[in-house]
Structures are given as C-alpha cells and as structure tokens.
Amino acid sequence: MTTRILPAVGDPDAARAVVTLLSQLPDAEPAAPVADSTHLVDTLARLAAASLDELPEVVLVHERIGPVPALELVREVALRFPAVGVVLITADASPVLFSAAMDSGARGLVTLPLGYEELASRVHAAAQWSAGVRRHLGAGPDVLTGPGGTVVTVSGAKGGVGTTVTAVQLALASQASGRSVALVDLDLQGGDIGSYLDVQFRRSLADLAAVDDISPRVLQDAVYTHETGIALLLAPGEGERGEEVADRSARQIIGALRSRYDVVVIDCGTYLTGAGAVAVEMADAAVLVTTPDVVAVRAAKRIVRMWDRLQIRKAEESVCLVNRYTRATEIQPALIQKITGTRMAGVVVPAHFKELQGVVDAGRLHELDARSTVKQALWSLAGELGLVAPADQSGGTGPGKQLARVARGSDRSGDRGPTGLRRGRGKGR
C-alpha cells in the first residue's frame, strides 16, 4: 500500500532534508512540503472536502512550524481530520514532550537529526493506524469524515456597533435554512447573547476550558438548545472566569463544535483576547462590524492592523460590515474600504433601531419581524457568506424558500414583530 505523506516544515533546508529522506522509504509518496500551519490546515480541508480518500495517511509536523505552535497544530489536525496520523518532528525527546505530544493526538514522535530507521518505523505505524481508522469511518455513519462545518467570527470595531445582533441574526438565518448551528459567545466578560435570547443556563465556555478531550457527551452537556434549534455556548456568568478560556482551550472547543455542527457563529466582542485571536485565525470568514462614523472607522482600522501584526488574519481576508447606515452619512462604504483595506460586505445595515427595540428589550431577538429591513440585510449577509443552504428548487415551502422570502422582504407570515412578543425564560439545568 502506498503511504501518502504531507510534511509541514517551515525552514526550506529542513524541508528538503525531510523530503529527501521520505523519498527513500518504500511505498512512500511524499507531497510537496507546506511552510506554515495555515497552509497545512487549508490543504487538508480542501482535500477532505473532495473525499476522505484524498487525505494523506501521514502528516509530519516540524517543531518549528508557525505561526501556530507545533503541539497546538497537532491537536487541531487530530480533531478536524481524525483519519490522518500525525507525527511530530522534534529535537526534544524528553518524556514530558512525548507525553504532551500523545495528549495532543500525535501518533508518534521522530527526533532530530532524522534517522532512516526511526522515521520509517514511525511513518509505518502512523499509516497503519490511519488505515484502521478509515476502515472504521467507512463502517460508521455517525463518525465525522470531513473537515467539519463553517466557522464565522463577528467582531466589533468598538462597543455598541451591533456585533451581537449581527452574530445572532447570522445564526438564525443559517438555522432557518435547515443547517445545524452553534452560536458561541466569546465575549468572555461582557457577553450578552443570553440576554438577547432570554436564556439562563449555568453551563458556559469556562466549563469546557479544563477538559482535555471534549467528547460529544461533554459538549452536549455544555451547550443550551434554544427554542429555535440553535445550540448556544454562552460566556461565563462571572466575568473573571473568562480568564480560564485560554487560546489552547478555545482552539479545542472550536474544533469540537466545528466537527458537530454545519455552521459555527462566534461573537468575539470588541476586546481581543487569546481565545478571540484563535477564533479569528481559525475562522473561514471573519466579519468586522463598524458604524459609519470617524471613531468607529478608526477603531476598525486599528483592529485590522493588529490582526495583521499578530499574523491572525490579513486585512483583505476580512469582511467589513457597515451598520446603522444612512445615505446622508459622509463616510460611505467605499471610503471605509480604502481606510481599512478590508473587503466590504455586499449589503449595509440601515439605521432603523426602532425595529429592534421591542424584541431587544424583551429578550426575543429571534422574533424580529421578517419585514424588518435590519433583518433582511443581515440575512442577506448570511447568504453572501455561504451560511445558508440553497433554496428549495421544487417550488415548495422548505427552509430555503422561507429564507429567500425573508431576505427579499416578501414574507408576511413568518416571525412576529414587537406587537406579538411573548415573554418567557429559557431554563438551564
């Protein structure tokens, strides 16, 4: 059996040495090395989207790979692509590192300088393990085989620009189209998703932070299933507990959610934490919400530059959404694009807060009237981001058709507006 091997080595000289040695292994088919963690994950996601069989059997991760640390990268690959055997290349052969590598999901460890016998042994063992997992995946319908769902982060240029409203409506739009959706409140100290959706639940992100291996049962216990069908993972009720959610925990939590839901929408708030940085980096799309005023646009520019300096995300890879827009405003989207360097969303959200006030005060944002121009704009954004399933082409009344009608503002029989509010509390355990 031919073993396909994908090396992830940042240093060009080290990469050539690894490929040269791999080419000497019997039945080995080494691919061109990838230079960083982002390229590795993107490559694996693209292959997995085509077919499970397209994935390499073995991935080699060099200890100096970046920008994501090697052990965190091993964990992410193991979580998102369980059919791939990951081998860590490192100069540290201590029992502590070996244990940490195994805990992260590595199937073996090769020490530097590389030796033929050790490399051949570790690659063979990882390939055998991969083959066994793939046989198991072929027999089990409930085991995830693809790269997982779509992750979208929503960040605010500053406080009060509409970040949470945007995140909630994107999740509702995706859920209405028939997809399974998780909505995460990663605004760890000031998260308000629970208030907007009138939910009280004692579990939060902090309860998952100390878990090394997030199983489906553990994840299910931590999320609250809202009446709309959206799975909510809330910020801790005690703001100081937000410090428990470190970047490593965030990476693991997002990976677990991505493997269980079609769409994961993350409200990152306005303050960048280590967990928020991980979320923006891992996201398939990062939305930055601003209002068309000088202070907010300057704040958006600062955030975009910070993301670039920290190598989280480039400006052109982000989507800027203008909220509270009026035609009379002096700062138009084209100017915001020029200032921030981001890609502008194809829609703008009009300044019609009166449409929102009733449902926001009642904690029933999910009952925003379908005729609301704010809702129509945000649901159109969901379609632009690819978060909704295609509309039913049969002419029926499925979720896709309903979403299309709402986005066009032609649905008059859907959600109730402020005059039809129902007051109720979501109860936790």
Short mmCIF file of C-alpha atoms in Angstrom, two decimals:
data_model
loop_
_atom_site.label_atom_id
_atom_site.label_comp_id
_atom_site.label_asym_id
_atom_site.label_seq_id
_atom_site.Cartn_x
_atom_site.Cartn_y
_atom_site.Cartn_z
CA MET A 1 0.00 0.00 0.00
CA THR A 2 1.29 3.43 -0.93
CA THR A 3 1.63 5.81 2.00
CA ARG A 4 0.96 9.46 1.18
CA ILE A 5 2.90 11.81 3.43
CA LEU A 6 2.46 15.56 3.80
CA PRO A 7 5.36 17.31 5.57
CA ALA A 8 4.76 20.64 7.35
CA VAL A 9 8.20 22.21 7.67
CA GLY A 10 8.83 25.94 7.70
CA ASP A 11 12.58 26.01 7.14
CA PRO A 12 13.47 25.36 3.45
CA ASP A 13 16.68 23.46 4.24
CA ALA A 14 14.95 21.25 6.78
CA ALA A 15 12.10 20.67 4.34
CA ARG A 16 14.49 19.46 1.62
CA ALA A 17 16.18 17.11 4.09
CA VAL A 18 12.85 15.65 5.19
CA VAL A 19 11.58 15.13 1.63
CA THR A 20 14.88 13.53 0.58
CA LEU A 21 14.69 11.03 3.41
CA LEU A 22 10.99 10.34 2.84
CA SER A 23 11.61 9.57 -0.82
CA GLN A 24 13.85 6.71 0.26
CA LEU A 25 11.09 4.99 2.24
CA PRO A 26 9.48 2.00 0.49
CA ASP A 27 5.98 2.66 -0.91
CA ALA A 28 6.12 6.26 0.29
CA GLU A 29 4.67 9.13 -1.73
CA PRO A 30 5.79 12.41 -0.15
CA ALA A 31 3.93 15.55 -1.18
CA ALA A 32 5.48 18.98 -1.56
CA PRO A 33 6.04 20.39 1.95
CA VAL A 34 3.82 23.17 3.30
CA ALA A 35 5.55 26.09 5.01
CA ASP A 36 3.14 27.07 7.80
CA SER A 37 0.21 25.91 9.90
CA THR A 38 -2.40 27.86 7.95
CA HIS A 39 -1.31 26.33 4.65
CA LEU A 40 -1.37 22.85 6.20
CA VAL A 41 -4.91 23.14 7.57
CA ASP A 42 -6.20 24.73 4.35
CA THR A 43 -4.64 21.96 2.26
CA LEU A 44 -6.13 19.22 4.41
CA ALA A 45 -9.55 20.93 4.39
CA ARG A 46 -9.51 21.17 0.61
CA LEU A 47 -8.60 17.51 0.24
CA ALA A 48 -11.17 16.38 2.81
CA ALA A 49 -13.89 18.38 1.07
CA ALA A 50 -13.27 16.37 -2.08
CA SER A 51 -13.14 12.97 -0.39
CA LEU A 52 -11.83 11.20 2.69
CA ASP A 53 -9.66 9.12 0.39
CA GLU A 54 -7.87 12.24 -0.83
CA LEU A 55 -6.33 12.91 2.58
CA PRO A 56 -2.73 11.80 3.17
CA GLU A 57 -2.25 8.92 5.55
CA VAL A 58 0.52 10.70 7.46
CA VAL A 59 1.28 14.33 8.27
CA LEU A 60 4.73 15.26 9.60
CA VAL A 61 4.79 18.41 11.76
CA HIS A 62 8.14 20.05 12.43
CA GLU A 63 8.62 21.54 15.89
CA ARG A 64 9.42 24.99 14.45
CA ILE A 65 6.32 25.30 12.33
CA GLY A 66 4.38 28.54 12.76
CA PRO A 67 2.50 30.69 13.41
CA VAL A 68 0.52 28.11 15.44
CA PRO A 69 2.79 26.19 17.88
CA ALA A 70 3.51 22.62 16.85
CA LEU A 71 1.58 20.88 19.64
CA GLU A 72 -1.50 23.05 19.08
CA LEU A 73 -1.30 22.33 15.36
CA VAL A 74 -1.07 18.60 16.07
CA ARG A 75 -4.19 18.87 18.24
CA GLU A 76 -6.12 20.80 15.59
CA VAL A 77 -5.24 18.35 12.82
CA ALA A 78 -6.14 15.39 15.03
CA LEU A 79 -9.51 16.94 15.91
CA ARG A 80 -10.51 18.09 12.44
CA PHE A 81 -9.06 15.21 10.42
CA PRO A 82 -9.28 12.08 12.60
CA ALA A 83 -8.30 9.80 9.71
CA VAL A 84 -4.82 11.34 9.44
CA GLY A 85 -1.90 10.06 11.51
CA VAL A 86 0.22 12.95 12.79
CA VAL A 87 3.93 12.53 13.61
CA LEU A 88 5.88 15.26 15.39
CA ILE A 89 9.49 16.00 14.40
CA THR A 90 11.43 17.44 17.33
CA ALA A 91 14.88 17.69 18.88
CA ASP A 92 13.42 17.21 22.36
CA ALA A 93 12.98 13.53 23.14
CA SER A 94 12.11 14.02 26.80
CA PRO A 95 9.27 12.02 28.39
CA VAL A 96 7.44 15.28 29.15
CA LEU A 97 7.28 16.31 25.49
CA PHE A 98 6.43 12.76 24.42
CA SER A 99 3.50 12.73 26.82
CA ALA A 100 2.35 16.18 25.67
CA ALA A 101 2.54 15.10 22.03
CA MET A 102 0.47 11.99 22.70
CA ASP A 103 -2.10 14.03 24.63
CA SER A 104 -2.37 16.38 21.65
CA GLY A 105 -3.19 13.48 19.34
CA ALA A 106 0.17 12.66 17.75
CA ARG A 107 0.66 9.06 16.63
CA GLY A 108 4.42 9.18 17.00
CA LEU A 109 7.49 11.29 17.59
CA VAL A 110 10.68 11.42 15.50
CA THR A 111 13.80 13.01 16.97
CA LEU A 112 16.27 15.28 15.21
CA PRO A 113 18.61 14.74 13.49
CA LEU A 114 16.42 12.43 11.42
CA GLY A 115 17.40 8.79 11.07
CA TYR A 116 16.09 6.46 8.38
CA GLU A 117 15.11 3.59 10.67
CA GLU A 118 13.25 5.70 13.21
CA LEU A 119 11.45 7.73 10.53
CA ALA A 120 10.41 4.60 8.64
CA SER A 121 9.11 2.98 11.82
CA ARG A 122 7.05 5.97 12.91
CA VAL A 123 5.62 6.64 9.46
CA HIS A 124 4.68 2.98 9.04
CA ALA A 125 2.94 2.87 12.43
CA ALA A 126 1.02 6.08 11.74
CA ALA A 127 -0.02 4.83 8.29
CA GLN A 128 -1.27 1.55 9.74
CA TRP A 129 -3.26 3.43 12.34
CA SER A 130 -4.72 5.71 9.66
CA ALA A 131 -5.79 2.74 7.56
CA GLY A 132 -7.59 1.23 10.53
CA VAL A 133 -9.41 4.46 11.31
CA ARG A 134 -10.54 4.81 7.70
CA ARG A 135 -11.96 1.31 7.74
CA HIS A 136 -13.86 2.26 10.88
CA LEU A 137 -15.10 5.50 9.33
CA GLY A 138 -16.37 3.60 6.34
CA ALA A 139 -18.47 1.40 8.61
CA GLY A 140 -19.82 4.00 10.99
CA PRO A 141 -22.40 6.52 9.77
CA ASP A 142 -22.12 8.67 12.91
CA VAL A 143 -18.40 9.33 12.70
CA LEU A 144 -17.32 12.61 11.15
CA THR A 145 -15.33 12.21 7.97
CA GLY A 146 -14.98 15.70 6.56
CA PRO A 147 -13.27 18.90 7.59
CA GLY A 148 -16.29 19.97 9.63
CA GLY A 149 -18.58 22.94 9.48
CA THR A 150 -18.09 26.57 8.55
CA VAL A 151 -16.79 28.89 11.26
CA VAL A 152 -17.63 32.61 11.12
CA THR A 153 -16.47 35.16 13.67
CA VAL A 154 -18.17 38.50 14.28
CA SER A 155 -16.04 41.21 15.89
CA GLY A 156 -16.88 44.82 16.70
CA ALA A 157 -14.75 47.83 15.88
CA LYS A 158 -15.81 49.21 19.27
CA GLY A 159 -18.58 48.70 21.76
CA GLY A 160 -22.16 49.28 20.69
CA VAL A 161 -21.76 48.85 16.93
CA GLY A 162 -24.13 45.86 16.75
CA THR A 163 -21.78 42.89 17.00
CA THR A 164 -24.09 40.60 18.97
CA VAL A 165 -27.19 41.45 16.94
CA THR A 166 -25.25 40.58 13.80
CA ALA A 167 -24.00 37.28 15.21
CA VAL A 168 -27.44 36.22 16.41
CA GLN A 169 -29.15 37.04 13.11
CA LEU A 170 -26.49 35.21 11.09
CA ALA A 171 -27.08 32.13 13.23
CA LEU A 172 -30.87 32.43 12.90
CA ALA A 173 -30.62 32.76 9.12
CA SER A 174 -28.48 29.66 8.85
CA GLN A 175 -30.77 27.68 11.17
CA ALA A 176 -33.83 28.74 9.16
CA SER A 177 -32.27 27.29 6.01
CA GLY A 178 -32.07 23.85 7.59
CA ARG A 179 -28.48 23.72 8.81
CA SER A 180 -27.34 22.75 12.29
CA VAL A 181 -25.92 25.83 14.00
CA ALA A 182 -23.89 26.61 17.11
CA LEU A 183 -23.74 30.19 18.40
CA VAL A 184 -20.77 30.91 20.68
CA ASP A 185 -20.42 33.91 22.98
CA LEU A 186 -16.67 34.51 23.10
CA ASP A 187 -17.08 37.98 24.54
CA LEU A 188 -15.88 36.44 27.79
CA GLN A 189 -16.51 39.32 30.17
CA GLY A 190 -19.39 41.18 28.56
CA GLY A 191 -21.24 38.57 26.54
CA ASP A 192 -24.96 39.30 26.09
CA ILE A 193 -26.23 36.54 23.81
CA GLY A 194 -28.10 35.01 26.73
CA SER A 195 -29.89 38.33 27.34
CA TYR A 196 -30.76 38.87 23.68
CA LEU A 197 -32.32 35.38 23.52
CA ASP A 198 -33.76 35.39 27.06
CA VAL A 199 -31.76 32.38 28.23
CA GLN A 200 -30.49 31.43 31.67
CA PHE A 201 -28.09 28.50 31.75
CA ARG A 202 -25.42 27.62 34.27
CA ARG A 203 -23.03 25.94 31.83
CA SER A 204 -20.57 28.05 29.83
CA LEU A 205 -17.32 28.10 27.87
CA ALA A 206 -15.41 28.05 31.15
CA ASP A 207 -16.75 24.57 31.92
CA LEU A 208 -15.07 23.24 28.77
CA ALA A 209 -11.79 25.08 29.30
CA ALA A 210 -10.36 22.48 31.70
CA VAL A 211 -11.43 19.46 29.62
CA ASP A 212 -8.55 17.86 27.71
CA ASP A 213 -10.70 15.69 25.46
CA ILE A 214 -14.10 17.16 24.57
CA SER A 215 -16.35 14.20 23.80
CA PRO A 216 -19.80 14.59 22.20
CA ARG A 217 -21.40 13.95 25.61
CA VAL A 218 -19.29 16.62 27.32
CA LEU A 219 -20.09 19.10 24.55
CA GLN A 220 -23.79 18.31 24.72
CA ASP A 221 -23.83 19.00 28.47
CA ALA A 222 -22.22 22.41 27.97
CA VAL A 223 -24.50 23.77 25.24
CA TYR A 224 -28.07 25.02 25.60
CA THR A 225 -30.51 24.15 22.83
CA HIS A 226 -32.60 27.23 22.20
CA GLU A 227 -36.24 27.03 21.11
CA THR A 228 -35.14 27.99 17.59
CA GLY A 229 -32.93 24.89 17.45
CA ILE A 230 -29.65 26.81 17.72
CA ALA A 231 -27.07 25.36 20.12
CA LEU A 232 -25.82 28.11 22.42
CA LEU A 233 -22.44 28.06 24.14
CA LEU A 234 -22.53 31.05 26.45
CA ALA A 235 -19.94 33.25 28.09
CA PRO A 236 -19.42 32.62 31.82
CA GLY A 237 -21.80 34.47 34.12
CA GLU A 238 -18.86 35.54 36.27
CA GLY A 239 -16.65 37.70 34.06
CA GLU A 240 -13.46 36.79 35.91
CA ARG A 241 -13.89 33.17 34.79
CA GLY A 242 -13.22 34.30 31.24
CA GLU A 243 -9.51 34.07 32.03
CA GLU A 244 -9.92 30.29 32.23
CA VAL A 245 -10.61 30.14 28.49
CA ALA A 246 -7.07 30.25 27.12
CA ASP A 247 -6.10 30.12 23.46
CA ARG A 248 -5.42 26.38 23.62
CA SER A 249 -8.85 25.75 25.15
CA ALA A 250 -10.50 27.92 22.51
CA ARG A 251 -8.83 26.00 19.71
CA GLN A 252 -10.06 22.71 21.13
CA ILE A 253 -13.59 23.99 21.76
CA ILE A 254 -13.95 25.47 18.27
CA GLY A 255 -12.59 22.28 16.72
CA ALA A 256 -15.12 20.20 18.64
CA LEU A 257 -18.00 22.48 17.63
CA ARG A 258 -16.88 22.54 14.03
CA SER A 259 -16.98 18.75 13.94
CA ARG A 260 -20.56 18.64 15.27
CA TYR A 261 -22.35 21.49 13.50
CA ASP A 262 -22.72 22.70 9.94
CA VAL A 263 -22.21 26.33 10.95
CA VAL A 264 -20.48 27.85 13.99
CA VAL A 265 -21.04 31.58 14.55
CA ILE A 266 -18.78 33.18 17.16
CA ASP A 267 -19.40 36.55 18.78
CA CYS A 268 -15.87 37.79 19.61
CA GLY A 269 -16.93 41.14 21.06
CA THR A 270 -14.59 44.11 20.74
CA TYR A 271 -11.70 43.24 23.05
CA LEU A 272 -9.14 40.85 21.55
CA THR A 273 -8.20 38.02 23.90
CA GLY A 274 -6.04 34.99 23.19
CA ALA A 275 -9.19 32.94 22.69
CA GLY A 276 -10.62 35.53 20.32
CA ALA A 277 -7.40 35.63 18.33
CA VAL A 278 -7.56 31.85 17.89
CA ALA A 279 -11.17 32.09 16.74
CA VAL A 280 -10.43 34.77 14.12
CA GLU A 281 -7.44 32.79 12.89
CA MET A 282 -9.42 29.53 12.58
CA ALA A 283 -12.48 31.15 11.00
CA ASP A 284 -13.49 30.56 7.42
CA ALA A 285 -14.85 34.12 7.40
CA ALA A 286 -14.18 36.98 9.81
CA VAL A 287 -16.75 39.78 9.91
CA LEU A 288 -15.78 43.14 11.40
CA VAL A 289 -18.77 45.35 12.26
CA THR A 290 -18.44 49.12 12.26
CA THR A 291 -20.66 52.15 12.07
CA PRO A 292 -20.05 54.94 9.53
CA ASP A 293 -18.51 57.43 11.93
CA VAL A 294 -14.93 58.59 12.41
CA VAL A 295 -14.37 56.98 15.82
CA ALA A 296 -15.65 53.54 14.78
CA VAL A 297 -13.82 53.52 11.44
CA ARG A 298 -10.56 54.43 13.15
CA ALA A 299 -11.16 51.63 15.64
CA ALA A 300 -11.80 49.20 12.78
CA LYS A 301 -8.54 50.24 11.18
CA ARG A 302 -6.67 49.60 14.46
CA ILE A 303 -8.19 46.14 14.79
CA VAL A 304 -7.35 45.16 11.21
CA ARG A 305 -3.76 46.34 11.66
CA MET A 306 -3.48 44.44 14.94
CA TRP A 307 -4.74 41.24 13.33
CA ASP A 308 -2.11 41.67 10.64
CA ARG A 309 0.74 42.36 13.10
CA LEU A 310 -0.17 39.30 15.15
CA GLN A 311 -0.41 37.22 11.96
CA ILE A 312 -4.00 36.36 12.78
CA ARG A 313 -5.63 37.47 9.54
CA LYS A 314 -4.80 39.78 6.66
CA ALA A 315 -6.99 42.79 6.00
CA GLU A 316 -8.13 41.59 2.59
CA GLU A 317 -9.24 38.28 4.15
CA SER A 318 -11.73 40.06 6.44
CA VAL A 319 -15.25 41.28 5.66
CA CYS A 320 -16.28 44.71 6.95
CA LEU A 321 -19.99 45.25 7.60
CA VAL A 322 -21.37 48.79 7.92
CA ASN A 323 -24.19 49.04 10.46
CA ARG A 324 -26.58 51.97 11.06
CA TYR A 325 -26.04 53.25 7.55
CA THR A 326 -27.89 56.19 6.05
CA ARG A 327 -27.48 57.73 2.64
CA ALA A 328 -26.78 61.08 4.24
CA THR A 329 -23.69 59.90 6.11
CA GLU A 330 -20.44 61.43 4.94
CA ILE A 331 -18.43 58.23 5.42
CA GLN A 332 -19.51 55.84 2.69
CA PRO A 333 -18.55 52.13 2.42
CA ALA A 334 -16.06 52.82 -0.37
CA LEU A 335 -14.13 55.15 1.91
CA ILE A 336 -14.21 52.63 4.76
CA GLN A 337 -12.80 50.01 2.42
CA LYS A 338 -9.99 52.34 1.42
CA ILE A 339 -9.17 53.15 5.06
CA THR A 340 -9.29 49.60 6.46
CA GLY A 341 -8.15 47.62 3.42
CA THR A 342 -10.84 45.01 4.07
CA ARG A 343 -13.37 43.54 1.70
CA MET A 344 -16.73 45.25 2.17
CA ALA A 345 -19.89 43.23 2.62
CA GLY A 346 -22.30 43.37 -0.28
CA VAL A 347 -25.00 44.79 2.00
CA VAL A 348 -25.23 47.58 4.55
CA VAL A 349 -27.47 47.51 7.61
CA PRO A 350 -29.80 50.52 7.78
CA ALA A 351 -30.10 52.72 10.86
CA HIS A 352 -33.53 51.51 11.99
CA PHE A 353 -33.09 50.72 15.67
CA LYS A 354 -36.81 51.18 16.31
CA GLU A 355 -37.34 47.89 14.51
CA LEU A 356 -35.15 46.19 17.09
CA GLN A 357 -36.03 47.96 20.31
CA GLY A 358 -39.09 45.91 21.24
CA VAL A 359 -37.55 42.48 20.71
CA VAL A 360 -34.24 43.53 22.27
CA ASP A 361 -35.93 44.81 25.43
CA ALA A 362 -37.99 41.61 25.65
CA GLY A 363 -35.02 39.35 25.03
CA ARG A 364 -36.72 37.89 21.96
CA LEU A 365 -34.39 38.91 19.15
CA HIS A 366 -35.29 35.70 17.33
CA GLU A 367 -38.84 37.07 16.91
CA LEU A 368 -37.76 40.12 14.92
CA ASP A 369 -40.36 40.76 12.24
CA ALA A 370 -39.49 39.41 8.81
CA ARG A 371 -40.36 42.82 7.36
CA SER A 372 -37.56 44.44 9.33
CA THR A 373 -35.01 45.99 6.99
CA VAL A 374 -32.30 45.21 9.56
CA LYS A 375 -33.20 41.52 9.48
CA GLN A 376 -33.37 41.46 5.71
CA ALA A 377 -29.89 42.96 5.45
CA LEU A 378 -28.31 40.59 7.96
CA TRP A 379 -29.97 37.52 6.47
CA SER A 380 -28.72 38.61 3.05
CA LEU A 381 -25.24 38.80 4.57
CA ALA A 382 -25.66 35.20 5.76
CA GLY A 383 -26.33 34.18 2.18
CA GLU A 384 -23.31 36.14 0.98
CA LEU A 385 -21.10 34.32 3.49
CA GLY A 386 -22.41 30.92 2.40
CA LEU A 387 -24.07 30.15 5.74
CA VAL A 388 -27.43 29.15 4.32
CA ALA A 389 -28.46 26.06 2.42
CA PRO A 390 -29.63 26.62 -1.17
CA ALA A 391 -33.33 27.43 -1.56
CA ASP A 392 -35.63 24.55 -2.42
CA GLN A 393 -35.82 24.40 -6.20
CA SER A 394 -39.02 22.34 -6.22
CA GLY A 395 -41.23 25.35 -5.54
CA GLY A 396 -42.13 24.05 -2.09
CA THR A 397 -42.08 25.81 1.23
CA GLY A 398 -38.93 24.37 2.79
CA PRO A 399 -36.48 26.33 4.92
CA GLY A 400 -34.52 27.50 1.90
CA LYS A 401 -37.59 29.03 0.31
CA GLN A 402 -38.58 30.68 3.57
CA LEU A 403 -35.13 32.21 3.95
CA ALA A 404 -35.23 33.54 0.39
CA ARG A 405 -38.58 35.18 1.03
CA VAL A 406 -37.42 36.78 4.25
CA ALA A 407 -34.26 38.09 2.60
CA ARG A 408 -36.39 39.72 -0.10
CA GLY A 409 -38.75 41.12 2.49
CA SER A 410 -41.74 39.32 0.91
CA ASP A 411 -42.56 37.03 3.85
CA ARG A 412 -45.52 38.44 5.74
CA SER A 413 -46.47 35.33 7.70
CA GLY A 414 -43.22 34.49 9.44
CA ASP A 415 -41.77 35.91 12.66
CA ARG A 416 -43.91 38.14 14.81
CA GLY A 417 -42.94 41.71 15.38
CA PRO A 418 -42.91 43.82 18.55
CA THR A 419 -46.71 43.72 18.88
CA GLY A 420 -46.68 39.94 19.23
CA LEU A 421 -44.00 39.49 21.86
CA ARG A 422 -44.12 36.55 24.20
CA ARG A 423 -42.24 36.79 27.44
CA GLY A 424 -40.54 33.59 28.55
CA ARG A 425 -37.39 32.38 30.16
CA GLY A 426 -35.09 29.63 28.88
CA LYS A 427 -34.31 27.40 31.83
CA GLY A 428 -30.99 25.66 32.40
CA ARG A 429 -30.18 22.65 34.45
#
